[in-house]
């Protein structure tokens, strides 16, 4: 019986060796010994295949279970101690590298977050300055400077306040723009009337200048008339004086004639007396 059992085990080992040896050229050959400890396999010793390198190892040299990077979905699988050490070291190195990378990423995130917080604080100040300019009241700005972490000064709240306030300002600007258009229309109408009045004033000025010329001409004619009247009066006075002088001369002549005739006592005396009494 012992001989038959040993022969059966030998056949099983030989069959397993033949099965292992039928693999591809890239798989380790099963020479009946453990690839790590070199112990000869026995029929009652189970053989294991490393899921990483494919080596045939015994149970004592394949106690590790790891997740293979090439097939993480398979979960933890049996590997030989050599691959276990290498994979563990590689995993630790990879974890260390990932940790360093993650620390760098965290540091960059913190730096970016701090920068974003600074930008948000600057944006809050800008929004509060806009509110101050829009309302003319700096109470909210002073309150924010005293307590920047207050929930009343959260960025969405401030943005909503600024949007509402500037919408009111834009609405008032639209109303003012409408009034401005109306005032511009009135101004254009006033300018048109002013242009008409200026044209009328120019016309009146032209008429005034013409009337002034006529008045000057009339005044000049009046002056000439007065001069002529004065000259006429002088002439009439001269004529009157000349007539008076002529009459006086005539009377003197008659008187002399009469005296002469009287002295002579001739007919001329009666003739002179007749002429003196017509």
mmCIF file of C-alpha atoms in Angstrom:
data_model
loop_
_atom_site.group_PDB
_atom_site.id
_atom_site.type_symbol
_atom_site.label_atom_id
_atom_site.label_comp_id
_atom_site.label_asym_id
_atom_site.label_seq_id
_atom_site.Cartn_x
_atom_site.Cartn_y
_atom_site.Cartn_z
ATOM 1 C CA UNK A 1 0.000 0.000 0.000
ATOM 2 C CA UNK A 2 2.795 2.455 0.874
ATOM 3 C CA UNK A 3 4.466 1.712 -2.451
ATOM 4 C CA UNK A 4 1.266 2.403 -4.382
ATOM 5 C CA UNK A 5 0.682 5.688 -2.524
ATOM 6 C CA UNK A 6 4.235 6.897 -3.220
ATOM 7 C CA UNK A 7 3.927 5.975 -6.866
ATOM 8 C CA UNK A 8 0.643 7.909 -7.110
ATOM 9 C CA UNK A 9 2.193 10.999 -5.505
ATOM 10 C CA UNK A 10 5.160 10.783 -7.853
ATOM 11 C CA UNK A 11 2.761 10.720 -10.799
ATOM 12 C CA UNK A 12 0.876 13.769 -9.462
ATOM 13 C CA UNK A 13 4.132 15.719 -9.011
ATOM 14 C CA UNK A 14 5.260 14.747 -12.486
ATOM 15 C CA UNK A 15 1.889 15.814 -13.923
ATOM 16 C CA UNK A 16 2.088 19.211 -12.177
ATOM 17 C CA UNK A 17 5.658 19.636 -13.419
ATOM 18 C CA UNK A 18 4.560 18.834 -16.947
ATOM 19 C CA UNK A 19 1.646 21.318 -16.678
ATOM 20 C CA UNK A 20 3.951 24.080 -15.366
ATOM 21 C CA UNK A 21 6.513 23.390 -18.035
ATOM 22 C CA UNK A 22 3.907 23.821 -20.796
ATOM 23 C CA UNK A 23 3.629 27.564 -20.082
ATOM 24 C CA UNK A 24 5.116 30.277 -22.267
ATOM 25 C CA UNK A 25 8.759 31.108 -22.388
ATOM 26 C CA UNK A 26 8.188 34.175 -20.165
ATOM 27 C CA UNK A 27 7.036 32.057 -17.185
ATOM 28 C CA UNK A 28 9.519 30.465 -14.723
ATOM 29 C CA UNK A 29 10.025 26.730 -15.216
ATOM 30 C CA UNK A 30 8.797 24.407 -12.470
ATOM 31 C CA UNK A 31 11.814 22.333 -11.528
ATOM 32 C CA UNK A 32 10.144 20.824 -8.464
ATOM 33 C CA UNK A 33 11.702 23.231 -5.986
ATOM 34 C CA UNK A 34 10.606 26.531 -4.408
ATOM 35 C CA UNK A 35 11.939 29.491 -6.401
ATOM 36 C CA UNK A 36 12.939 31.239 -3.182
ATOM 37 C CA UNK A 37 13.932 28.702 -0.500
ATOM 38 C CA UNK A 38 14.931 25.944 -3.035
ATOM 39 C CA UNK A 39 13.224 23.279 -0.958
ATOM 40 C CA UNK A 40 12.073 20.220 -2.837
ATOM 41 C CA UNK A 41 8.344 20.058 -3.147
ATOM 42 C CA UNK A 42 6.638 17.068 -1.642
ATOM 43 C CA UNK A 43 3.290 15.690 -2.554
ATOM 44 C CA UNK A 44 1.731 17.082 0.564
ATOM 45 C CA UNK A 45 3.302 20.521 0.134
ATOM 46 C CA UNK A 46 1.019 22.810 -1.864
ATOM 47 C CA UNK A 47 2.549 24.849 -4.617
ATOM 48 C CA UNK A 48 1.616 28.504 -5.221
ATOM 49 C CA UNK A 49 2.158 30.824 -8.130
ATOM 50 C CA UNK A 50 3.180 34.414 -7.428
ATOM 51 C CA UNK A 51 0.573 36.651 -9.055
ATOM 52 C CA UNK A 52 3.210 39.284 -9.704
ATOM 53 C CA UNK A 53 6.223 37.473 -11.181
ATOM 54 C CA UNK A 54 4.660 34.015 -11.787
ATOM 55 C CA UNK A 55 7.292 32.124 -9.774
ATOM 56 C CA UNK A 56 6.394 28.724 -8.232
ATOM 57 C CA UNK A 57 6.865 29.024 -4.464
ATOM 58 C CA UNK A 58 5.891 27.208 -1.348
ATOM 59 C CA UNK A 59 3.386 28.442 1.209
ATOM 60 C CA UNK A 60 6.087 29.618 3.620
ATOM 61 C CA UNK A 61 7.595 31.847 0.886
ATOM 62 C CA UNK A 62 4.262 33.263 -0.297
ATOM 63 C CA UNK A 63 2.472 34.422 2.804
ATOM 64 C CA UNK A 64 2.032 38.037 1.651
ATOM 65 C CA UNK A 65 -1.126 39.501 0.195
ATOM 66 C CA UNK A 66 -0.866 42.767 -1.720
ATOM 67 C CA UNK A 67 -2.870 44.769 -4.249
ATOM 68 C CA UNK A 68 -1.077 44.714 -7.578
ATOM 69 C CA UNK A 69 -0.626 48.143 -9.259
ATOM 70 C CA UNK A 70 -1.228 46.467 -12.614
ATOM 71 C CA UNK A 71 -4.633 45.087 -11.533
ATOM 72 C CA UNK A 72 -5.932 46.911 -8.450
ATOM 73 C CA UNK A 73 -9.505 45.746 -9.133
ATOM 74 C CA UNK A 74 -8.513 42.155 -8.309
ATOM 75 C CA UNK A 75 -7.971 43.076 -4.660
ATOM 76 C CA UNK A 76 -5.180 41.616 -2.544
ATOM 77 C CA UNK A 77 -3.597 38.521 -4.104
ATOM 78 C CA UNK A 78 -0.851 36.066 -3.107
ATOM 79 C CA UNK A 79 2.673 37.017 -4.061
ATOM 80 C CA UNK A 80 6.071 35.664 -3.187
ATOM 81 C CA UNK A 81 8.069 37.168 -0.361
ATOM 82 C CA UNK A 82 10.519 38.790 -2.803
ATOM 83 C CA UNK A 83 7.743 40.514 -4.746
ATOM 84 C CA UNK A 84 5.990 41.328 -1.462
ATOM 85 C CA UNK A 85 9.097 43.149 -0.213
ATOM 86 C CA UNK A 86 9.618 44.926 -3.520
ATOM 87 C CA UNK A 87 5.974 45.861 -3.871
ATOM 88 C CA UNK A 88 5.778 46.979 -0.249
ATOM 89 C CA UNK A 89 8.902 49.102 -0.689
ATOM 90 C CA UNK A 90 7.611 50.470 -3.976
ATOM 91 C CA UNK A 91 4.225 51.114 -2.414
ATOM 92 C CA UNK A 92 5.840 52.897 0.525
ATOM 93 C CA UNK A 93 7.982 54.929 -1.866
ATOM 94 C CA UNK A 94 4.941 55.655 -3.990
ATOM 95 C CA UNK A 95 2.931 56.612 -0.908
ATOM 96 C CA UNK A 96 5.805 58.842 0.228
ATOM 97 C CA UNK A 97 5.981 60.473 -3.200
ATOM 98 C CA UNK A 98 2.218 60.855 -3.282
ATOM 99 C CA UNK A 99 2.325 62.289 0.225
ATOM 100 C CA UNK A 100 4.935 64.826 -0.816
ATOM 101 C CA UNK A 101 2.945 65.673 -3.927
ATOM 102 C CA UNK A 102 -0.235 65.952 -1.862
ATOM 103 C CA UNK A 103 1.559 68.159 0.647
ATOM 104 C CA UNK A 104 2.715 70.395 -2.188
ATOM 105 C CA UNK A 105 -0.811 70.435 -3.572
ATOM 106 C CA UNK A 106 -2.217 71.235 -0.118
ATOM 107 C CA UNK A 107 0.369 73.997 0.300
ATOM 108 C CA UNK A 108 -0.553 75.435 -3.113
ATOM 109 C CA UNK A 109 -4.252 75.137 -2.271
ATOM 110 C CA UNK A 110 -3.673 76.950 1.013
ATOM 111 C CA UNK A 111 -1.684 79.646 -0.786
ATOM 112 C CA UNK A 112 -4.378 79.973 -3.438
ATOM 113 C CA UNK A 113 -7.052 80.018 -0.749
ATOM 114 C CA UNK A 114 -5.222 82.754 1.159
ATOM 115 C CA UNK A 115 -4.827 84.717 -2.074
ATOM 116 C CA UNK A 116 -8.513 84.237 -2.854
ATOM 117 C CA UNK A 117 -9.408 85.383 0.652
ATOM 118 C CA UNK A 118 -7.255 88.478 0.179
ATOM 119 C CA UNK A 119 -8.882 89.107 -3.186
ATOM 120 C CA UNK A 120 -12.311 88.589 -1.618
ATOM 121 C CA UNK A 121 -11.462 91.051 1.179
ATOM 122 C CA UNK A 122 -10.266 93.549 -1.439
ATOM 123 C CA UNK A 123 -13.472 92.962 -3.415
ATOM 124 C CA UNK A 124 -15.501 93.544 -0.246
ATOM 125 C CA UNK A 125 -13.709 96.845 0.309
ATOM 126 C CA UNK A 126 -14.413 97.815 -3.296
ATOM 127 C CA UNK A 127 -18.105 96.932 -2.882
ATOM 128 C CA UNK A 128 -18.317 98.902 0.364
ATOM 129 C CA UNK A 129 -16.609 101.864 -1.286
ATOM 130 C CA UNK A 130 -19.177 101.659 -4.075
ATOM 131 C CA UNK A 131 -21.972 101.608 -1.491
ATOM 132 C CA UNK A 132 -20.389 104.594 0.223
ATOM 133 C CA UNK A 133 -20.252 106.529 -3.042
ATOM 134 C CA UNK A 134 -23.794 105.482 -3.940
ATOM 135 C CA UNK A 135 -25.376 106.326 -0.567
ATOM 136 C CA UNK A 136 -22.975 108.921 0.813
ATOM 137 C CA UNK A 137 -22.859 106.950 4.094
ATOM 138 C CA UNK A 138 -19.718 105.138 5.313
ATOM 139 C CA UNK A 139 -21.360 103.435 8.324
ATOM 140 C CA UNK A 140 -21.228 99.974 6.703
ATOM 141 C CA UNK A 141 -17.593 100.462 5.723
ATOM 142 C CA UNK A 142 -16.639 101.415 9.273
ATOM 143 C CA UNK A 143 -18.613 98.470 10.665
ATOM 144 C CA UNK A 144 -16.824 96.089 8.294
ATOM 145 C CA UNK A 145 -13.416 97.457 9.276
ATOM 146 C CA UNK A 146 -14.273 96.844 12.936
ATOM 147 C CA UNK A 147 -15.609 93.291 12.328
ATOM 148 C CA UNK A 148 -14.567 91.844 8.929
ATOM 149 C CA UNK A 149 -15.770 88.322 9.834
ATOM 150 C CA UNK A 150 -19.362 89.355 10.442
ATOM 151 C CA UNK A 151 -21.879 87.319 8.389
ATOM 152 C CA UNK A 152 -23.528 90.592 7.436
ATOM 153 C CA UNK A 153 -20.488 91.278 5.266
ATOM 154 C CA UNK A 154 -20.360 87.994 3.383
ATOM 155 C CA UNK A 155 -19.449 88.537 -0.232
ATOM 156 C CA UNK A 156 -22.839 87.396 -1.659
ATOM 157 C CA UNK A 157 -24.656 89.708 0.768
ATOM 158 C CA UNK A 158 -22.511 92.697 -0.166
ATOM 159 C CA UNK A 159 -22.797 91.901 -3.852
ATOM 160 C CA UNK A 160 -26.590 91.735 -3.562
ATOM 161 C CA UNK A 161 -26.640 95.075 -1.711
ATOM 162 C CA UNK A 162 -24.437 96.730 -4.301
ATOM 163 C CA UNK A 163 -26.468 95.314 -7.197
ATOM 164 C CA UNK A 164 -29.742 96.523 -5.645
ATOM 165 C CA UNK A 165 -28.331 99.960 -4.906
ATOM 166 C CA UNK A 166 -26.796 100.396 -8.343
ATOM 167 C CA UNK A 167 -30.028 99.238 -9.969
ATOM 168 C CA UNK A 168 -31.769 102.043 -8.070
ATOM 169 C CA UNK A 169 -29.086 104.463 -9.251
ATOM 170 C CA UNK A 170 -29.426 103.250 -12.847
ATOM 171 C CA UNK A 171 -33.192 103.643 -12.605
ATOM 172 C CA UNK A 172 -32.784 107.183 -11.310
ATOM 173 C CA UNK A 173 -30.254 107.832 -14.079
ATOM 174 C CA UNK A 174 -32.773 106.626 -16.643
ATOM 175 C CA UNK A 175 -35.360 109.014 -15.182
ATOM 176 C CA UNK A 176 -32.769 111.787 -15.215
ATOM 177 C CA UNK A 177 -31.906 110.876 -18.803
ATOM 178 C CA UNK A 178 -35.575 111.196 -19.746
ATOM 179 C CA UNK A 179 -35.762 114.568 -18.053
ATOM 180 C CA UNK A 180 -32.556 115.567 -19.796
ATOM 181 C CA UNK A 181 -34.039 114.659 -23.177
ATOM 182 C CA UNK A 182 -37.119 116.751 -22.376
ATOM 183 C CA UNK A 183 -34.951 119.631 -21.197
ATOM 184 C CA UNK A 184 -32.809 119.364 -24.327
ATOM 185 C CA UNK A 185 -35.974 119.553 -26.429
ATOM 186 C CA UNK A 186 -37.077 122.624 -24.477
ATOM 187 C CA UNK A 187 -33.597 124.083 -24.847
ATOM 188 C CA UNK A 188 -33.706 123.505 -28.601
ATOM 189 C CA UNK A 189 -37.092 125.231 -28.754
ATOM 190 C CA UNK A 190 -35.765 128.128 -26.691
ATOM 191 C CA UNK A 191 -32.719 128.378 -28.948
ATOM 192 C CA UNK A 192 -34.979 128.458 -31.999
ATOM 193 C CA UNK A 193 -37.048 131.234 -30.444
ATOM 194 C CA UNK A 194 -33.870 133.032 -29.453
ATOM 195 C CA UNK A 195 -32.617 132.765 -33.030
ATOM 196 C CA UNK A 196 -35.921 134.242 -34.244
ATOM 197 C CA UNK A 197 -35.651 137.047 -31.705
ATOM 198 C CA UNK A 198 -32.045 137.680 -32.742
ATOM 199 C CA UNK A 199 -33.104 137.852 -36.391
ATOM 200 C CA UNK A 200 -35.925 140.216 -35.440
ATOM 201 C CA UNK A 201 -33.533 142.289 -33.371
ATOM 202 C CA UNK A 202 -31.136 142.493 -36.310
ATOM 203 C CA UNK A 203 -34.030 143.619 -38.492
ATOM 204 C CA UNK A 204 -35.010 146.232 -35.916
ATOM 205 C CA UNK A 205 -31.402 147.337 -35.651
ATOM 206 C CA UNK A 206 -31.286 147.728 -39.423
ATOM 207 C CA UNK A 207 -34.519 149.735 -39.335
ATOM 208 C CA UNK A 208 -33.175 151.783 -36.459
ATOM 209 C CA UNK A 209 -29.981 152.483 -38.397
ATOM 210 C CA UNK A 210 -32.091 153.521 -41.397
ATOM 211 C CA UNK A 211 -34.247 155.745 -39.203
ATOM 212 C CA UNK A 212 -31.145 157.219 -37.622
ATOM 213 C CA UNK A 213 -29.835 158.030 -41.082
ATOM 214 C CA UNK A 214 -33.159 159.618 -41.935
ATOM 215 C CA UNK A 215 -33.166 161.554 -38.678
ATOM 216 C CA UNK A 216 -29.626 162.729 -39.343
ATOM 217 C CA UNK A 217 -30.626 163.723 -42.853
ATOM 218 C CA UNK A 218 -33.708 165.488 -41.459
ATOM 219 C CA UNK A 219 -31.643 167.193 -38.832
ATOM 220 C CA UNK A 220 -29.181 168.248 -41.517
ATOM 221 C CA UNK A 221 -32.087 169.520 -43.666
ATOM 222 C CA UNK A 222 -33.553 171.255 -40.639
ATOM 223 C CA UNK A 223 -30.211 172.880 -39.983
ATOM 224 C CA UNK A 224 -29.980 173.970 -43.596
ATOM 225 C CA UNK A 225 -33.575 175.244 -43.398
ATOM 226 C CA UNK A 226 -32.807 177.191 -40.251
ATOM 227 C CA UNK A 227 -29.708 178.574 -41.917
ATOM 228 C CA UNK A 228 -31.732 179.541 -44.983
ATOM 229 C CA UNK A 229 -34.460 181.044 -42.813
ATOM 230 C CA UNK A 230 -31.852 183.006 -40.893
ATOM 231 C CA UNK A 231 -30.244 184.128 -44.124
ATOM 232 C CA UNK A 232 -33.700 185.028 -45.503
ATOM 233 C CA UNK A 233 -34.473 187.009 -42.392
ATOM 234 C CA UNK A 234 -31.143 188.776 -42.669
ATOM 235 C CA UNK A 235 -31.827 189.430 -46.323
ATOM 236 C CA UNK A 236 -35.299 190.749 -45.566
ATOM 237 C CA UNK A 237 -33.882 192.950 -42.853
ATOM 238 C CA UNK A 238 -31.206 194.170 -45.224
ATOM 239 C CA UNK A 239 -33.865 194.786 -47.877
ATOM 240 C CA UNK A 240 -35.982 196.639 -45.367
ATOM 241 C CA UNK A 241 -33.045 198.661 -44.249
ATOM 242 C CA UNK A 242 -32.182 199.372 -47.889
ATOM 243 C CA UNK A 243 -35.772 200.434 -48.582
ATOM 244 C CA UNK A 244 -35.746 202.619 -45.527
ATOM 245 C CA UNK A 245 -32.477 204.130 -46.641
ATOM 246 C CA UNK A 246 -33.884 204.609 -50.148
ATOM 247 C CA UNK A 247 -36.973 206.293 -48.718
ATOM 248 C CA UNK A 248 -34.840 208.451 -46.522
ATOM 249 C CA UNK A 249 -32.679 209.389 -49.467
ATOM 250 C CA UNK A 250 -35.789 210.055 -51.553
ATOM 251 C CA UNK A 251 -37.238 212.228 -48.831
ATOM 252 C CA UNK A 252 -33.953 214.057 -48.428
ATOM 253 C CA UNK A 253 -33.781 214.552 -52.169
ATOM 254 C CA UNK A 254 -37.341 215.886 -52.253
ATOM 255 C CA UNK A 255 -36.619 218.120 -49.382
ATOM 256 C CA UNK A 256 -33.625 219.539 -51.122
ATOM 257 C CA UNK A 257 -35.599 219.985 -54.327
ATOM 258 C CA UNK A 258 -38.414 221.701 -52.506
ATOM 259 C CA UNK A 259 -36.026 223.964 -50.708
ATOM 260 C CA UNK A 260 -34.315 224.820 -53.916
ATOM 261 C CA UNK A 261 -37.606 225.491 -55.669
ATOM 262 C CA UNK A 262 -38.832 227.613 -52.874
ATOM 263 C CA UNK A 263 -35.736 229.644 -53.025
ATOM 264 C CA UNK A 264 -36.174 230.102 -56.717
ATOM 265 C CA UNK A 265 -39.953 230.700 -56.537
ATOM 266 C CA UNK A 266 -40.657 229.157 -59.889
ATOM 267 C CA UNK A 267 -43.246 226.856 -61.291
ATOM 268 C CA UNK A 268 -41.318 223.956 -59.982
ATOM 269 C CA UNK A 269 -42.232 224.988 -56.528
ATOM 270 C CA UNK A 270 -45.923 224.427 -57.273
ATOM 271 C CA UNK A 271 -44.980 221.239 -59.069
ATOM 272 C CA UNK A 272 -43.045 220.103 -56.079
ATOM 273 C CA UNK A 273 -45.877 220.983 -53.820
ATOM 274 C CA UNK A 274 -48.205 218.971 -56.009
ATOM 275 C CA UNK A 275 -45.894 215.975 -55.955
ATOM 276 C CA UNK A 276 -45.656 216.231 -52.233
ATOM 277 C CA UNK A 277 -49.431 216.009 -52.005
ATOM 278 C CA UNK A 278 -50.604 213.443 -54.448
#
